[in-house]
Amino acid sequence: MKTPFVTKSKIDEITSIYPTPFHLYDEKGIRDNAKELHRAFEWNPSFKEYFAIKATPNPVILKILKEEGCGVDCSSLTELMMAEAVGFSGDEIMFSSNATPEEEFIYAKKLNAIINLDDYSHIDFLIKYTGVPEIICLRYNPGGNFVINNQIMDTPSEAKYGLTREQLFNGYAKLKKMGVKRFGLHSFLASNTLTDEYYPALAKMLFETAVQLQNDTGVKLDFINLSGGIGIPYKPDDKPNNIAVIGRAIQKIFDEILVPHGMGSLAIYTELGRFMLGPYGCLVSKVLHKKDIYKQYIGLDACAANLMRPAMYKAYHHISISGKEDAVCDHTYDVTGSLCENNDKFAIDRMLPEVNIGDILIIHDTGAHGYSMGYNYNGKLRSAEILLKATGDFSLIRRAETPADYFSTLHVTGYTFP
């Protein structure tokens, strides 16, 4: 079983002030995890984690990570704006986007962010609007299948991201000729992996590419960004990744491949979202109804608008009942929201203790790609976000939407909304 990071007494205290549903984040867990990541890569003096803002776009969360030495990965104009508001600038920001409008490149250049280009044609597009940067990064897509120990982890050839190998090498040669002084390499080949072998296998491929790149073009990389892909144990019996083991394995490959070629000063970057925040957030929701037809249904005040992953990916999120964490799971339920969509289910045929109307359910591991993937279908309003501080206190870090928020973007006359 999974144990919530928040006690029933604290949940009762929070819900006495803030109505459900809401996303709750664990400051202590976030800070401890960031420290553990940095310890795993302390062998690389220039190591930097660029937290993927898309996973949890809240400035209070970003400030915590900034205090722990992290940078940020941005992929849109508003994410760049949020990074700037929190105080990130220069090489604290990695801008990785695709099908990018010129105004976003211009804004990234204004912040002196490291721009990570997703396509060969973006080289001329970028320089047309921003001029030649001092530093640039290119995103590599090797194509085919990405295989570890005969197991296909993902299929890069089906992904819309990145440059082919030929484009990659031609791109660096072109940029060097244009006057770019410093270079980085980036790649993302699999998502939510639960194996300590993924990151080292990716690192090996990129390290070998870096050596070949130096030999063929004379371009010596300043950094390699391993991007994201390290997963979290959503299910109770999933084995978590060991970031210390991963770090040591990458160090060994680094010493074997890069150091003999005079590349021992190359910096390692990561771009983690799920690993950094996923386990340190939960969706807190109240049981409104019980329905008994062909199956037994539990109806919550939360829905897929608050957490899309189960409906979109059929993703598993563990569910605890506050105060019944140790009770026997002897009832079978579908746990649902109220959208007019039959896939609005947080769990199907889930074994739980007996659930009663008014119970508080804790849906685990929503700290990344939880609130951020919310939407307003059916006129549903996105929930609040609350931080459980390391001190044990809590604070509202985003209020819940109101009907006024929902109607505020309408540009019509002759209608009066409540």
Tab-separated table of C-alpha atoms in Angstrom:
chain	number	residue	atom	x	y	z
A	1	MET	CA	0.000	0.000	0.000
A	2	LYS	CA	1.000	3.590	-0.518
A	3	THR	CA	1.002	5.890	2.476
A	4	PRO	CA	-0.151	9.496	1.922
A	5	PHE	CA	2.356	12.188	2.847
A	6	VAL	CA	-0.402	13.972	4.758
A	7	THR	CA	-2.196	12.754	7.890
A	8	LYS	CA	-5.946	12.611	8.389
A	9	SER	CA	-5.797	15.280	11.079
A	10	LYS	CA	-3.979	17.632	8.696
A	11	ILE	CA	-6.437	16.864	5.887
A	12	ASP	CA	-9.315	17.625	8.250
A	13	GLU	CA	-7.656	20.899	9.199
A	14	ILE	CA	-7.115	21.928	5.581
A	15	THR	CA	-10.618	20.937	4.421
A	16	SER	CA	-12.144	22.937	7.264
A	17	ILE	CA	-10.768	26.040	5.507
A	18	TYR	CA	-10.525	25.120	1.825
A	19	PRO	CA	-13.242	23.116	0.067
A	20	THR	CA	-12.384	20.083	-1.985
A	21	PRO	CA	-11.230	19.295	-4.568
A	22	PHE	CA	-7.696	20.659	-4.450
A	23	HIS	CA	-4.159	19.623	-5.291
A	24	LEU	CA	-1.845	19.437	-2.281
A	25	TYR	CA	1.972	19.553	-2.491
A	26	ASP	CA	4.591	18.369	0.004
A	27	GLU	CA	7.369	20.963	0.382
A	28	LYS	CA	9.624	18.718	2.473
A	29	GLY	CA	9.394	15.882	-0.033
A	30	ILE	CA	10.173	18.228	-2.923
A	31	ARG	CA	13.245	19.661	-1.208
A	32	ASP	CA	14.562	16.282	-0.060
A	33	ASN	CA	14.185	14.825	-3.547
A	34	ALA	CA	15.993	17.777	-5.168
A	35	LYS	CA	18.889	17.336	-2.735
A	36	GLU	CA	19.043	13.608	-3.513
A	37	LEU	CA	19.235	14.332	-7.246
A	38	HIS	CA	22.084	16.786	-6.776
A	39	ARG	CA	23.989	14.305	-4.612
A	40	ALA	CA	23.671	11.702	-7.377
A	41	PHE	CA	25.402	14.015	-9.855
A	42	GLU	CA	27.806	15.881	-7.579
A	43	TRP	CA	30.667	14.180	-9.440
A	44	ASN	CA	29.876	16.553	-12.336
A	45	PRO	CA	30.752	20.068	-11.074
A	46	SER	CA	28.538	21.866	-13.605
A	47	PHE	CA	25.492	19.607	-13.237
A	48	LYS	CA	22.147	21.405	-13.500
A	49	GLU	CA	18.559	20.221	-13.207
A	50	TYR	CA	16.144	22.176	-15.407
A	51	PHE	CA	12.714	21.449	-13.936
A	52	ALA	CA	10.055	21.106	-16.630
A	53	ILE	CA	7.595	23.900	-15.805
A	54	LYS	CA	4.911	22.163	-17.861
A	55	ALA	CA	4.690	19.512	-15.135
A	56	THR	CA	3.705	21.902	-12.315
A	57	PRO	CA	3.451	25.551	-13.384
A	58	ASN	CA	3.194	27.328	-10.050
A	59	PRO	CA	5.654	30.070	-9.035
A	60	VAL	CA	5.730	28.955	-5.391
A	61	ILE	CA	6.862	25.490	-6.474
A	62	LEU	CA	9.403	27.015	-8.866
A	63	LYS	CA	10.790	29.229	-6.104
A	64	ILE	CA	11.318	26.163	-3.886
A	65	LEU	CA	13.232	24.447	-6.689
A	66	LYS	CA	15.256	27.595	-7.389
A	67	GLU	CA	16.298	27.657	-3.742
A	68	GLU	CA	17.435	24.048	-4.193
A	69	GLY	CA	19.702	25.011	-7.101
A	70	CYS	CA	17.464	24.064	-10.026
A	71	GLY	CA	16.884	25.867	-13.276
A	72	VAL	CA	13.759	25.567	-15.414
A	73	ASP	CA	12.798	24.112	-18.772
A	74	CYS	CA	10.251	26.250	-20.633
A	75	SER	CA	8.279	25.375	-23.752
A	76	SER	CA	5.977	28.375	-24.273
A	77	LEU	CA	5.734	32.140	-23.917
A	78	THR	CA	3.794	32.017	-20.658
A	79	GLU	CA	6.244	29.558	-19.131
A	80	LEU	CA	9.069	31.937	-20.024
A	81	MET	CA	7.097	34.753	-18.389
A	82	MET	CA	6.573	32.692	-15.246
A	83	ALA	CA	10.267	31.808	-15.102
A	84	GLU	CA	11.171	35.487	-15.419
A	85	ALA	CA	8.694	36.474	-12.688
A	86	VAL	CA	10.236	33.965	-10.273
A	87	GLY	CA	13.715	35.341	-10.982
A	88	PHE	CA	15.209	32.842	-13.433
A	89	SER	CA	17.351	34.249	-16.228
A	90	GLY	CA	20.238	33.422	-18.534
A	91	ASP	CA	21.542	29.887	-18.374
A	92	GLU	CA	19.064	29.071	-15.591
A	93	ILE	CA	16.474	28.723	-18.384
A	94	MET	CA	16.372	26.088	-21.117
A	95	PHE	CA	13.838	26.903	-23.836
A	96	SER	CA	12.756	23.695	-25.599
A	97	SER	CA	9.754	24.071	-27.877
A	98	ASN	CA	8.413	22.886	-31.225
A	99	ALA	CA	6.524	24.611	-34.036
A	100	THR	CA	7.685	27.772	-32.245
A	101	PRO	CA	6.299	31.264	-33.067
A	102	GLU	CA	8.914	33.973	-33.571
A	103	GLU	CA	7.739	35.972	-30.532
A	104	GLU	CA	8.674	33.070	-28.257
A	105	PHE	CA	12.207	32.876	-29.623
A	106	ILE	CA	12.493	36.647	-29.251
A	107	TYR	CA	11.361	36.484	-25.611
A	108	ALA	CA	13.733	33.620	-24.862
A	109	LYS	CA	16.577	35.621	-26.386
A	110	LYS	CA	15.604	38.624	-24.246
A	111	LEU	CA	16.015	36.466	-21.141
A	112	ASN	CA	19.341	35.095	-22.490
A	113	ALA	CA	17.888	31.607	-22.146
A	114	ILE	CA	19.606	28.611	-23.702
A	115	ILE	CA	17.538	27.896	-26.803
A	116	ASN	CA	17.138	24.231	-27.742
A	117	LEU	CA	16.149	23.932	-31.405
A	118	ASP	CA	13.778	21.137	-32.403
A	119	ASP	CA	14.159	21.305	-36.181
A	120	TYR	CA	16.893	22.009	-38.737
A	121	SER	CA	14.767	24.693	-40.404
A	122	HIS	CA	14.561	26.526	-37.067
A	123	ILE	CA	18.208	27.557	-37.394
A	124	ASP	CA	17.485	30.132	-40.092
A	125	PHE	CA	14.123	30.984	-38.521
A	126	LEU	CA	15.741	31.759	-35.155
A	127	ILE	CA	18.606	33.789	-36.554
A	128	LYS	CA	16.215	35.812	-38.723
A	129	TYR	CA	14.463	37.082	-35.592
A	130	THR	CA	17.154	37.040	-32.885
A	131	GLY	CA	20.517	37.080	-34.603
A	132	VAL	CA	23.315	34.577	-34.001
A	133	PRO	CA	23.335	33.401	-30.355
A	134	GLU	CA	26.540	32.731	-28.426
A	135	ILE	CA	25.213	29.366	-27.247
A	136	ILE	CA	22.743	26.991	-28.879
A	137	CYS	CA	21.435	23.477	-28.270
A	138	LEU	CA	20.055	20.978	-30.781
A	139	ARG	CA	17.553	18.228	-30.035
A	140	TYR	CA	18.461	14.814	-31.442
A	141	ASN	CA	16.030	12.138	-32.630
A	142	PRO	CA	17.965	8.987	-33.636
A	143	GLY	CA	14.867	7.351	-35.162
A	144	GLY	CA	14.015	3.663	-35.050
A	145	ASN	CA	13.276	1.992	-31.733
A	146	PHE	CA	15.091	2.746	-28.494
A	147	VAL	CA	15.934	-0.668	-27.094
A	148	ILE	CA	17.447	-1.733	-23.763
A	149	ASN	CA	18.199	-5.429	-23.210
A	150	ASN	CA	15.953	-6.391	-26.148
A	151	GLN	CA	13.063	-4.418	-24.670
A	152	ILE	CA	11.613	-1.579	-26.730
A	153	MET	CA	11.385	1.445	-24.440
A	154	ASP	CA	9.829	3.739	-27.051
A	155	THR	CA	9.818	4.497	-30.781
A	156	PRO	CA	11.647	7.774	-31.544
A	157	SER	CA	10.856	7.447	-35.267
A	158	GLU	CA	7.177	8.006	-34.395
A	159	ALA	CA	7.902	11.159	-32.357
A	160	LYS	CA	7.540	14.635	-33.837
A	161	TYR	CA	10.557	15.949	-31.930
A	162	GLY	CA	14.164	16.501	-32.895
A	163	LEU	CA	16.655	16.344	-35.771
A	164	THR	CA	17.873	13.286	-37.648
A	165	ARG	CA	21.541	12.363	-37.257
A	166	GLU	CA	22.428	13.889	-40.638
A	167	GLN	CA	20.528	17.081	-39.811
A	168	LEU	CA	22.176	17.196	-36.396
A	169	PHE	CA	25.728	17.085	-37.741
A	170	ASN	CA	24.947	19.495	-40.581
A	171	GLY	CA	23.249	21.809	-38.081
A	172	TYR	CA	26.262	22.042	-35.787
A	173	ALA	CA	28.583	22.643	-38.740
A	174	LYS	CA	26.292	25.390	-40.026
A	175	LEU	CA	25.964	27.064	-36.635
A	176	LYS	CA	29.713	26.963	-36.077
A	177	LYS	CA	30.271	28.601	-39.445
A	178	MET	CA	27.709	31.274	-38.523
A	179	GLY	CA	29.716	32.168	-35.420
A	180	VAL	CA	28.053	30.277	-32.550
A	181	LYS	CA	30.684	29.740	-29.843
A	182	ARG	CA	29.126	27.210	-27.430
A	183	PHE	CA	26.985	24.156	-28.050
A	184	GLY	CA	24.738	21.678	-26.283
A	185	LEU	CA	23.073	18.389	-27.196
A	186	HIS	CA	19.638	17.282	-26.020
A	187	SER	CA	17.523	14.145	-26.474
A	188	PHE	CA	14.359	12.630	-25.033
A	189	LEU	CA	13.639	9.059	-26.083
A	190	ALA	CA	11.258	7.486	-23.562
A	191	SER	CA	8.742	8.567	-20.941
A	192	ASN	CA	8.118	7.405	-17.375
A	193	THR	CA	10.693	4.608	-17.422
A	194	LEU	CA	10.981	2.400	-14.351
A	195	THR	CA	14.466	1.053	-14.910
A	196	ASP	CA	17.805	2.348	-13.689
A	197	GLU	CA	19.215	1.443	-17.117
A	198	TYR	CA	17.347	4.042	-19.200
A	199	TYR	CA	19.339	7.162	-18.370
A	200	PRO	CA	22.757	5.419	-18.630
A	201	ALA	CA	21.771	3.919	-22.017
A	202	LEU	CA	20.660	7.345	-23.253
A	203	ALA	CA	23.840	8.929	-21.867
A	204	LYS	CA	26.031	6.360	-23.660
A	205	MET	CA	24.356	7.083	-26.987
A	206	LEU	CA	24.729	10.847	-26.518
A	207	PHE	CA	28.335	10.619	-25.276
A	208	GLU	CA	29.301	8.563	-28.333
A	209	THR	CA	27.500	11.070	-30.546
A	210	ALA	CA	29.421	13.910	-28.884
A	211	VAL	CA	32.753	12.241	-29.641
A	212	GLN	CA	31.803	11.610	-33.268
A	213	LEU	CA	30.544	15.166	-33.579
A	214	GLN	CA	33.861	16.540	-32.335
A	215	ASN	CA	35.785	14.303	-34.727
A	216	ASP	CA	33.628	15.131	-37.774
A	217	THR	CA	32.867	18.845	-37.298
A	218	GLY	CA	35.314	20.145	-34.696
A	219	VAL	CA	32.385	21.136	-32.465
A	220	LYS	CA	33.171	20.460	-28.809
A	221	LEU	CA	30.023	20.408	-26.708
A	222	ASP	CA	29.687	22.410	-23.505
A	223	PHE	CA	26.843	20.283	-22.155
A	224	ILE	CA	24.610	17.299	-22.764
A	225	ASN	CA	21.001	17.485	-21.585
A	226	LEU	CA	19.583	14.031	-20.799
A	227	SER	CA	16.105	15.568	-20.617
A	228	GLY	CA	13.412	13.660	-18.703
A	229	GLY	CA	12.040	10.146	-18.811
A	230	ILE	CA	12.848	8.892	-15.319
A	231	GLY	CA	9.533	7.594	-14.034
A	232	ILE	CA	7.893	7.178	-10.657
A	233	PRO	CA	6.196	4.163	-9.022
A	234	TYR	CA	2.514	4.924	-9.544
A	235	LYS	CA	1.509	1.410	-8.442
A	236	PRO	CA	2.277	0.139	-4.940
A	237	ASP	CA	4.318	-2.784	-6.264
A	238	ASP	CA	6.335	-0.727	-8.762
A	239	LYS	CA	10.035	-0.600	-7.998
A	240	PRO	CA	11.233	3.026	-7.843
A	241	ASN	CA	14.266	4.219	-9.746
A	242	ASN	CA	17.430	4.630	-7.670
A	243	ILE	CA	18.834	7.999	-8.663
A	244	ALA	CA	22.137	7.330	-6.846
A	245	VAL	CA	22.673	4.138	-8.879
A	246	ILE	CA	21.743	6.010	-12.070
A	247	GLY	CA	24.201	8.789	-11.285
A	248	ARG	CA	27.068	6.372	-10.638
A	249	ALA	CA	26.358	4.461	-13.859
A	250	ILE	CA	26.443	7.660	-15.911
A	251	GLN	CA	29.685	8.717	-14.218
A	252	LYS	CA	31.298	5.417	-15.251
A	253	ILE	CA	30.229	5.864	-18.886
A	254	PHE	CA	31.337	9.511	-18.785
A	255	ASP	CA	34.807	8.484	-17.648
A	256	GLU	CA	35.032	5.710	-20.244
A	257	ILE	CA	33.821	7.658	-23.291
A	258	LEU	CA	34.267	11.399	-22.811
A	259	VAL	CA	37.332	11.797	-20.587
A	260	PRO	CA	39.752	10.018	-22.993
A	261	HIS	CA	38.690	12.455	-25.729
A	262	GLY	CA	39.394	15.558	-23.668
A	263	MET	CA	35.743	16.180	-22.842
A	264	GLY	CA	35.922	15.720	-19.087
A	265	SER	CA	34.704	19.260	-18.411
A	266	LEU	CA	31.406	18.709	-20.238
A	267	ALA	CA	28.370	19.524	-18.068
A	268	ILE	CA	25.493	17.124	-17.546
A	269	TYR	CA	22.000	18.582	-17.430
A	270	THR	CA	18.682	16.915	-16.622
A	271	GLU	CA	15.177	18.111	-17.369
A	272	LEU	CA	12.948	16.208	-14.993
A	273	GLY	CA	9.328	16.957	-14.193
A	274	ARG	CA	7.565	13.804	-13.085
A	275	PHE	CA	10.547	12.550	-11.044
A	276	MET	CA	10.946	15.902	-9.293
A	277	LEU	CA	7.299	16.530	-8.361
A	278	GLY	CA	5.055	13.554	-9.130
A	279	PRO	CA	5.119	11.745	-5.757
A	280	TYR	CA	4.929	15.015	-3.823
A	281	GLY	CA	1.441	16.015	-4.859
A	282	CYS	CA	-2.021	14.512	-4.420
A	283	LEU	CA	-5.567	15.340	-5.435
A	284	VAL	CA	-7.876	15.602	-2.440
A	285	SER	CA	-11.542	15.009	-3.187
A	286	LYS	CA	-14.793	14.311	-1.339
A	287	VAL	CA	-17.287	11.505	-2.004
A	288	LEU	CA	-20.606	13.021	-3.043
A	289	HIS	CA	-22.585	10.013	-4.212
A	290	LYS	CA	-22.695	6.220	-4.340
A	291	LYS	CA	-24.424	4.531	-7.245
A	292	ASP	CA	-25.329	0.841	-7.423
A	293	ILE	CA	-26.393	-0.460	-10.856
A	294	TYR	CA	-24.461	-3.063	-12.856
A	295	LYS	CA	-21.383	-1.927	-10.944
A	296	GLN	CA	-20.808	0.086	-7.802
A	297	TYR	CA	-19.764	3.664	-8.493
A	298	ILE	CA	-18.244	6.283	-6.211
A	299	GLY	CA	-18.947	9.834	-7.400
A	300	LEU	CA	-16.421	12.510	-6.411
A	301	ASP	CA	-16.439	16.282	-6.464
A	302	ALA	CA	-13.294	16.044	-8.628
A	303	CYS	CA	-13.313	14.907	-12.240
A	304	ALA	CA	-11.003	14.468	-15.229
A	305	ALA	CA	-10.832	18.261	-15.488
A	306	ASN	CA	-8.783	18.114	-12.280
A	307	LEU	CA	-6.707	15.068	-13.263
A	308	MET	CA	-6.753	14.033	-16.904
A	309	ARG	CA	-4.190	11.205	-16.880
A	310	PRO	CA	-6.537	8.291	-16.066
A	311	ALA	CA	-9.023	9.333	-18.758
A	312	MET	CA	-6.373	10.216	-21.339
A	313	TYR	CA	-3.816	7.433	-20.810
A	314	LYS	CA	-5.732	4.903	-18.706
A	315	ALA	CA	-3.034	5.727	-16.179
A	316	TYR	CA	-3.058	4.184	-12.718
A	317	HIS	CA	-3.177	6.490	-9.689
A	318	HIS	CA	-3.345	4.897	-6.273
A	319	ILE	CA	-6.256	5.935	-4.067
A	320	SER	CA	-6.372	6.106	-0.286
A	321	ILE	CA	-9.343	6.934	1.927
A	322	SER	CA	-8.293	9.397	4.575
A	323	GLY	CA	-8.433	7.646	7.947
A	324	LYS	CA	-8.923	4.202	6.374
A	325	GLU	CA	-5.387	3.674	5.100
A	326	ASP	CA	-5.024	0.424	7.062
A	327	ALA	CA	-8.546	-0.893	6.467
A	328	VAL	CA	-9.136	-4.055	4.456
A	329	CYS	CA	-9.750	-3.448	0.732
A	330	ASP	CA	-12.780	-5.708	0.337
A	331	HIS	CA	-15.067	-3.628	-1.896
A	332	THR	CA	-14.860	-3.142	-5.668
A	333	TYR	CA	-15.655	0.297	-7.088
A	334	ASP	CA	-15.355	2.465	-10.148
A	335	VAL	CA	-14.301	5.878	-8.874
A	336	THR	CA	-15.729	8.585	-11.121
A	337	GLY	CA	-16.171	12.282	-11.676
A	338	SER	CA	-19.216	14.106	-13.031
A	339	LEU	CA	-18.236	14.860	-16.623
A	340	CYS	CA	-20.568	13.770	-19.394
A	341	GLU	CA	-17.906	11.372	-20.626
A	342	ASN	CA	-17.749	7.705	-19.711
A	343	ASN	CA	-13.955	7.790	-19.488
A	344	ASP	CA	-14.174	10.220	-16.546
A	345	LYS	CA	-12.977	7.547	-14.142
A	346	PHE	CA	-10.089	7.749	-11.707
A	347	ALA	CA	-10.202	3.992	-11.150
A	348	ILE	CA	-12.019	0.997	-12.617
A	349	ASP	CA	-12.760	-2.123	-10.586
A	350	ARG	CA	-10.541	-0.815	-7.802
A	351	MET	CA	-10.426	-2.700	-4.519
A	352	LEU	CA	-10.921	-0.255	-1.640
A	353	PRO	CA	-12.241	-0.283	1.916
A	354	GLU	CA	-15.939	0.455	2.165
A	355	VAL	CA	-16.472	4.017	0.978
A	356	ASN	CA	-19.107	6.271	2.515
A	357	ILE	CA	-20.566	9.558	1.373
A	358	GLY	CA	-18.478	12.366	2.848
A	359	ASP	CA	-15.233	10.359	2.902
A	360	ILE	CA	-12.123	12.177	1.734
A	361	LEU	CA	-10.204	10.364	-0.994
A	362	ILE	CA	-6.534	11.014	-1.651
A	363	ILE	CA	-5.451	10.340	-5.229
A	364	HIS	CA	-1.685	9.857	-5.150
A	365	ASP	CA	1.158	11.046	-7.388
A	366	THR	CA	-0.502	14.065	-8.977
A	367	GLY	CA	2.365	16.469	-8.302
A	368	ALA	CA	3.362	16.481	-11.977
A	369	HIS	CA	1.005	16.620	-14.970
A	370	GLY	CA	-1.939	16.872	-12.582
A	371	TYR	CA	-3.288	20.397	-12.215
A	372	SER	CA	-1.303	21.505	-15.253
A	373	MET	CA	-3.319	19.319	-17.647
A	374	GLY	CA	-6.643	20.632	-16.351
A	375	TYR	CA	-9.320	22.030	-18.613
A	376	ASN	CA	-12.853	23.467	-18.562
A	377	TYR	CA	-14.928	20.909	-20.440
A	378	ASN	CA	-18.547	20.811	-19.235
A	379	GLY	CA	-17.908	24.213	-17.708
A	380	LYS	CA	-15.926	22.590	-14.908
A	381	LEU	CA	-13.698	24.906	-12.927
A	382	ARG	CA	-10.111	24.083	-12.072
A	383	SER	CA	-9.313	23.502	-8.447
A	384	ALA	CA	-7.110	25.243	-5.909
A	385	GLU	CA	-3.490	24.345	-5.185
A	386	ILE	CA	-2.256	24.197	-1.602
A	387	LEU	CA	1.278	23.808	-0.254
A	388	LEU	CA	1.911	21.710	2.843
A	389	LYS	CA	4.962	23.510	4.182
A	390	ALA	CA	7.989	21.828	5.688
A	391	THR	CA	6.963	23.437	8.995
A	392	GLY	CA	3.614	21.599	8.947
A	393	ASP	CA	1.661	24.758	8.143
A	394	PHE	CA	-0.157	25.106	4.828
A	395	SER	CA	-0.962	27.922	2.442
A	396	LEU	CA	-3.085	28.535	-0.638
A	397	ILE	CA	-0.787	28.937	-3.654
A	398	ARG	CA	-3.521	29.099	-6.297
A	399	ARG	CA	-7.187	29.789	-5.631
A	400	ALA	CA	-9.903	27.745	-7.257
A	401	GLU	CA	-11.462	29.137	-10.416
A	402	THR	CA	-14.868	30.791	-10.176
A	403	PRO	CA	-17.679	31.144	-12.744
A	404	ALA	CA	-16.482	34.718	-13.249
A	405	ASP	CA	-13.110	33.353	-14.398
A	406	TYR	CA	-14.855	31.007	-16.821
A	407	PHE	CA	-16.925	33.783	-18.390
A	408	SER	CA	-14.215	36.463	-18.305
A	409	THR	CA	-12.775	35.766	-21.760
A	410	LEU	CA	-16.097	35.964	-23.582
A	411	HIS	CA	-16.279	39.051	-25.808
A	412	VAL	CA	-19.984	39.403	-26.436
A	413	THR	CA	-22.702	41.971	-25.830
A	414	GLY	CA	-26.268	41.505	-24.754
A	415	TYR	CA	-25.596	38.810	-22.163
A	416	THR	CA	-25.389	39.101	-18.416
A	417	PHE	CA	-23.763	36.277	-16.478
A	418	PRO	CA	-24.252	35.747	-12.748
